[in-house]
């Protein structure tokens, strides 16, 4: 089940809200949330829900053991054992096919792991578990004694499939408190609708447009098509993922929890370094706190530590070399920027650094998009006129004209213009009414949200229209 | 804000109301004619379907396919496209075709109807109708040998409608890029069907190219995949025991005639006739082909606006260019039983009730074909039975088969209903009716995409 599915939106969510809010009893509410989360997970992963339950039980016990032996060598052994087991599971499901494929190419044997499917959300909940064990070890938090409460933390449906990656110390205070308020609920609805619209209206539309521009056969690809195609992909991936994060944050808020932000207008960055402070923030934070700093951080072997982090960041995105190359690409960019580029950019107008960033970002997405590296190289070549079919083609120009307002709107939505306008309108209203009215937040934004919700539903239903399925996604 | 704000209230009302209305709505459609496909049926829960995820996936698909007011919402969604950019009716001239078209060899007929040019055609002087209207007087021989080399239709300009639709000189055509995996799946279907039927049943494979294939697009050829290649690939993937019908060339030889509608994705009745000659050739029954001039009794219906109008967001260029639908009447007496979910019902092949503004005129053939299967019993007492496994192209094909069989069964795979058929697979069904011949009859879109071929293959399991 995905948040942007009609079944989730109009059946699962209403049922969960009713069951949840029907009683004020804290234990009841936590149980409902946990059970609904397991239903949500089992709907998509009916077999491997067992893995989720076993992992949770394992983490529950290991954390208690770590706490019991706190400060001793045993605690460290428990921690290392716990993390090793969890990572081994991840490696088995996510990377054994990839590892075996590479080994089989070298040693010529038949890959026995080809058909292993990655259980839903394993990449995310593995990290949720690792951070919990590490935080218990570092005494940042108490180990949870109530198994159901820990299971809720790990399996809760807002974040189990796609993050944001949570930290237990941020979460624990809300487990037993009277966390729900109308204010949080209202905010949650707002965030959810914004996220839904990002996904349903912008990301899905950009996704269907991409292949109209790039096609599937790069011998027909024009320079113009290559640039517009990768621009559309960068819009699709941002609105898809940040939309999903917004929905997760919104859902959490409806149930009284706060979840960390994952995106902060990444495309306004002026360097790759800045981009990674704004893109998938919780993943970067995880690698910083649980890999980079334990390895020594800035103090010793800095370059090695960075290399490890970026190698893992790339690999985490998928079991394929292109993701590794994509991670290492950022490693190199960050080193160059640190060495001299950022200092240089400080001396020249900001527009140059922004153009530089957009260029390296788009090339990065080409690497990310193509699991076949030779195709990626071919694509980048076409972007710069190498082996391009033509500079532009007439059909493409028409397609572009037919969609230029959509593309422009999507690009504008990547910058905080809406946020800025809202602040200006709030100030204006305050000045005019001396603070006596709240038309903007009380009426206009709610109505705007309702319109966005209806629009999203129209797009979700409209996109089930499938007379021709000719896209390779 | 200390309480539920109006935005949250609206949100709750919308999601709860949509959920409740969807759950209680008793009239859930099972077929979408607009999309030319069967909608997802409500899946039956079983332990195995739950654990292999098919239950959850099919249920989600069923839920969105039968979402309340889906057709209306789809219309709204498509209307939104109009705001995505500036629609310019830009026309791209196609640089000089490699072959200049020779004037049609067929005499222009002088009968009372006038299928073209319609008045609207005058608004685009740059283009001209190159196809000749069907000639009822010309004797059509089944591709005589030695055959003249067929030529593509000349095209002078191409306009972009809505991807994947283009307008080539007033003809709406759709680009097509077949998935190799899908062509293989189709071949798997027909190979396994043949294996199941055994050597005494002839199994024919007939795939019909779409209109776009026969235009000479010259330097714009890159906008679509080669259906010739697709047909060749299929022939390669099918076993030798399956007989490939060369409909491709049969239509190619007549591609300058009115064999495809300008505003609809179907072939005309004339196109179906030429494919019939190809099937007869493949069966080695060339001498039995009924000449086209025998079909004197027919309907001529002007002002047909086909499916492309809806699919292109009501593009005016389509509306201003209506088709003429010509429907022949069968030469032999027949009894036609349409087996619907609700039970069998007697029908006629050409059902003029569908010729009204609320319907697609093409649906006059077999009353839209909305039946689990269609059973024809003719006056020929030759004891021969054929099963046609088809899409909507089959509805205008059956007329030509009737002179040769005692029993003709038409099975439009989109309407296959296991419950009605006592859980029979399609090969079991073919055995139950004692079919002597089985042919597929699918237009390229039905075999090019796994969405369709997976469903087709599923009929064997």
Coordinates of C-alpha atoms in Angstrom, one line a residue, chain B residues 15-261:
Chain B
X15 CA -11.8 10.9 2.4
X16 CA -14.6 9.3 4.5
X17 CA -17.3 10.1 1.9
X18 CA -15.2 8.7 -1.0
X19 CA -14.5 5.6 1.0
X20 CA -18.1 4.9 2.0
X21 CA -19.5 5.7 -1.4
X22 CA -17.0 3.4 -3.0
X23 CA -17.6 0.5 -0.7
X24 CA -21.4 0.6 -0.9
X25 CA -21.6 1.4 -4.6
X26 CA -23.4 -1.6 -6.1
X27 CA -22.9 -0.7 -9.8
X28 CA -19.3 -1.3 -10.4
X29 CA -18.4 -1.5 -14.1
X30 CA -16.4 -4.4 -15.4
X31 CA -15.3 -3.1 -18.7
X32 CA -14.0 0.3 -19.8
X33 CA -14.9 0.8 -23.4
X34 CA -13.1 4.2 -23.4
X35 CA -9.8 2.3 -22.7
X36 CA -10.7 -0.8 -24.7
X37 CA -9.9 -3.0 -21.8
X38 CA -11.4 -5.2 -19.0
X39 CA -11.3 -3.6 -15.6
X40 CA -9.8 -5.4 -12.7
X41 CA -12.3 -7.9 -11.2
X42 CA -12.8 -8.1 -7.4
X43 CA -10.2 -10.7 -6.4
X44 CA -11.2 -13.8 -4.5
X45 CA -9.4 -14.1 -1.2
X46 CA -7.4 -17.2 -0.7
X47 CA -4.4 -18.0 1.4
X48 CA -2.2 -18.5 -1.6
X49 CA -3.3 -15.3 -3.3
X50 CA -2.7 -13.4 -0.1
X51 CA 0.8 -14.7 0.4
X52 CA 1.9 -14.2 -3.2
X53 CA 0.7 -10.6 -3.0
X54 CA -1.7 -11.0 -5.9
X55 CA -4.7 -10.5 -3.7
X56 CA -3.5 -7.1 -2.4
X57 CA -2.3 -5.9 -5.8
X58 CA -5.4 -7.0 -7.6
X59 CA -7.6 -5.5 -4.8
X60 CA -5.9 -2.1 -5.1
X61 CA -6.2 -2.3 -8.9
X62 CA -9.9 -3.3 -8.5
X63 CA -10.5 -0.4 -6.1
X64 CA -9.1 2.2 -8.3
X65 CA -10.5 0.8 -11.5
X66 CA -14.0 0.9 -10.0
X67 CA -13.6 4.2 -8.2
X68 CA -16.8 6.2 -8.1
X69 CA -17.3 8.5 -11.1
X70 CA -14.0 7.3 -12.5
X71 CA -14.9 8.1 -16.1
X72 CA -15.8 11.7 -15.1
X73 CA -12.6 12.1 -13.1
X74 CA -10.6 10.8 -16.0
X75 CA -12.2 13.5 -18.2
X76 CA -11.2 16.2 -15.7
X77 CA -7.7 14.8 -15.5
X78 CA -7.4 15.0 -19.2
X79 CA -8.9 18.5 -19.3
X80 CA -6.0 19.5 -17.0
X81 CA -3.6 18.7 -19.8
X82 CA -4.9 21.7 -21.6
X83 CA -3.3 24.0 -19.0
X84 CA 0.1 22.4 -19.2
X85 CA 1.3 24.5 -22.1
X86 CA 0.5 26.3 -25.2
X87 CA -1.3 24.1 -27.7
X88 CA 0.0 25.1 -31.1
X89 CA -1.5 23.3 -34.1
X90 CA 2.0 23.0 -35.5
X91 CA 2.2 21.0 -38.6
X92 CA 5.5 19.4 -39.6
X93 CA 6.0 18.9 -43.2
X94 CA 7.4 15.5 -44.1
X95 CA 10.3 15.9 -46.4
X96 CA 9.9 14.3 -49.8
X97 CA 8.8 10.8 -49.5
X98 CA 11.1 8.2 -50.9
X99 CA 8.4 6.8 -53.1
X100 CA 6.0 9.2 -54.7
X101 CA 2.6 7.6 -54.6
X102 CA 1.2 6.3 -57.7
X103 CA -2.5 7.2 -58.3
X104 CA -4.7 4.5 -56.9
X105 CA -5.1 1.7 -59.4
X106 CA -8.7 1.3 -58.4
X107 CA -11.3 3.2 -60.3
X108 CA -13.1 5.9 -58.2
X109 CA -16.6 4.6 -57.8
X110 CA -19.6 6.6 -58.7
X111 CA -22.2 5.1 -56.3
X112 CA -24.5 7.3 -54.4
X113 CA -22.7 7.6 -51.1
X114 CA -19.8 9.9 -50.7
X115 CA -17.5 8.8 -47.9
X116 CA -15.0 11.6 -48.6
X117 CA -14.0 14.3 -48.9
X118 CA -16.1 15.7 -46.1
X119 CA -16.6 19.5 -46.2
X120 CA -14.2 19.8 -43.3
X121 CA -11.3 18.5 -45.4
X122 CA -11.2 21.8 -47.3
X123 CA -9.8 23.6 -44.3
X124 CA -6.5 21.9 -44.7
X125 CA -5.6 22.4 -48.3
X126 CA -2.1 21.3 -47.7
X127 CA -3.2 17.7 -47.4
X128 CA -5.2 15.6 -49.7
X129 CA -7.0 12.4 -49.3
X130 CA -4.9 9.8 -50.9
X131 CA -7.1 6.8 -50.2
X132 CA -9.7 5.8 -52.7
X133 CA -13.1 4.9 -51.3
X134 CA -13.8 1.2 -51.4
X135 CA -14.9 0.1 -54.7
X136 CA -17.7 -2.4 -54.6
X137 CA -17.3 -3.0 -58.3
X138 CA -13.7 -3.8 -58.4
X139 CA -13.1 -7.5 -58.2
X140 CA -10.6 -8.1 -55.4
X141 CA -8.4 -11.0 -55.9
X142 CA -6.5 -12.5 -53.1
X143 CA -3.1 -11.0 -53.8
X144 CA -2.5 -12.5 -57.2
X145 CA 0.9 -13.7 -58.1
X146 CA 3.1 -12.2 -59.3
X147 CA 2.0 -9.4 -57.1
X148 CA 3.0 -5.8 -57.7
X149 CA 5.3 -4.5 -55.0
X150 CA 3.1 -2.7 -52.5
X151 CA 3.7 0.9 -51.7
X152 CA 3.3 2.9 -48.5
X153 CA 0.7 5.6 -48.4
X154 CA 2.2 9.0 -49.1
X155 CA 2.1 11.5 -46.2
X156 CA 2.7 15.2 -46.5
X157 CA 2.4 16.5 -43.0
X158 CA 2.2 15.3 -39.4
X159 CA 0.6 17.1 -36.4
X160 CA 1.0 16.2 -32.8
X161 CA -2.3 15.6 -31.0
X162 CA -1.8 14.1 -27.6
X163 CA 1.0 11.5 -27.2
X164 CA 0.9 8.9 -28.6
X165 CA -1.5 10.2 -31.1
X166 CA -0.6 12.0 -34.3
X167 CA -2.5 13.3 -37.2
X168 CA -1.1 12.3 -40.5
X169 CA -2.9 14.1 -43.3
X170 CA -6.2 14.0 -41.4
X171 CA -5.8 10.4 -40.2
X172 CA -5.4 9.9 -36.5
X173 CA -2.7 7.4 -35.9
X174 CA -1.0 6.2 -32.7
X175 CA 2.7 5.5 -32.3
X176 CA 3.5 2.0 -31.0
X177 CA 6.6 0.6 -29.4
X178 CA 6.3 -3.0 -28.7
X179 CA 7.9 -4.7 -25.8
X180 CA 9.8 -7.7 -26.9
X181 CA 8.8 -9.4 -23.7
X182 CA 5.2 -8.9 -24.6
X183 CA 5.6 -10.3 -28.1
X184 CA 7.2 -13.3 -26.6
X185 CA 4.4 -13.7 -24.1
X186 CA 1.9 -13.6 -27.0
X187 CA 3.9 -16.3 -28.7
X188 CA 4.0 -18.4 -25.5
X189 CA 0.2 -18.1 -25.4
X190 CA -0.3 -19.3 -28.9
X191 CA 2.4 -22.0 -28.7
X192 CA 1.0 -23.5 -25.5
X193 CA -2.5 -23.2 -26.9
X194 CA -1.5 -25.3 -29.9
X195 CA 0.3 -27.8 -27.7
X196 CA -2.8 -28.2 -25.7
X197 CA -5.1 -28.6 -28.7
X198 CA -3.0 -31.3 -30.4
X199 CA -2.2 -31.9 -34.0
X200 CA -5.8 -32.2 -35.3
X201 CA -6.7 -28.6 -34.5
X202 CA -5.2 -25.9 -36.7
X203 CA -4.0 -22.9 -34.8
X204 CA -3.5 -19.7 -36.7
X205 CA -1.9 -16.5 -35.5
X206 CA -3.2 -13.3 -36.9
X207 CA -1.8 -9.9 -35.8
X208 CA -3.1 -6.8 -37.4
X209 CA -0.9 -3.7 -37.9
X210 CA -2.4 -0.3 -37.1
X211 CA -2.9 2.4 -39.6
X212 CA 0.3 4.2 -38.8
X213 CA 2.4 1.4 -40.2
X214 CA 1.4 2.0 -43.8
X215 CA 2.3 5.7 -44.0
X216 CA 5.5 6.7 -45.6
X217 CA 6.7 9.0 -42.9
X218 CA 10.1 9.4 -44.5
X219 CA 12.4 11.4 -42.1
X220 CA 9.8 11.3 -39.4
X221 CA 9.7 7.5 -39.4
X222 CA 11.6 7.6 -36.1
X223 CA 8.5 8.5 -34.1
X224 CA 7.1 5.0 -34.2
X225 CA 8.3 1.5 -34.0
X226 CA 8.3 -0.8 -37.0
X227 CA 5.2 -3.1 -36.9
X228 CA 6.7 -5.1 -39.8
X229 CA 9.5 -5.9 -37.4
X230 CA 7.0 -6.8 -34.7
X231 CA 5.2 -9.1 -37.0
X232 CA 8.5 -10.7 -38.0
X233 CA 9.5 -11.1 -34.4
X234 CA 6.2 -12.8 -33.5
X235 CA 6.6 -15.2 -36.5
X236 CA 10.0 -16.1 -35.2
X237 CA 8.8 -16.7 -31.6
X238 CA 5.9 -18.9 -32.6
X239 CA 6.4 -22.6 -33.2
X240 CA 6.3 -24.1 -36.6
X241 CA 3.1 -25.9 -35.7
X242 CA 1.3 -22.5 -35.4
X243 CA 0.4 -21.0 -38.8
X244 CA 1.2 -17.3 -39.1
X245 CA -1.3 -15.5 -41.2
X246 CA 0.2 -12.8 -43.4
X247 CA -2.3 -10.1 -42.7
X248 CA 0.5 -7.6 -42.8
X249 CA 1.0 -7.9 -46.6
X250 CA -2.6 -8.5 -47.4
X251 CA -3.4 -5.0 -45.9
X252 CA -0.2 -3.5 -47.3
X253 CA -1.3 -4.3 -50.9
X254 CA -4.5 -2.3 -50.3
X255 CA -3.2 0.3 -47.9
X256 CA -4.2 3.2 -50.2
X257 CA -7.8 2.1 -50.0
X258 CA -10.2 3.0 -47.1
X259 CA -9.1 0.1 -44.8
X260 CA -8.6 2.1 -41.6
X261 CA -10.9 4.8 -40.2

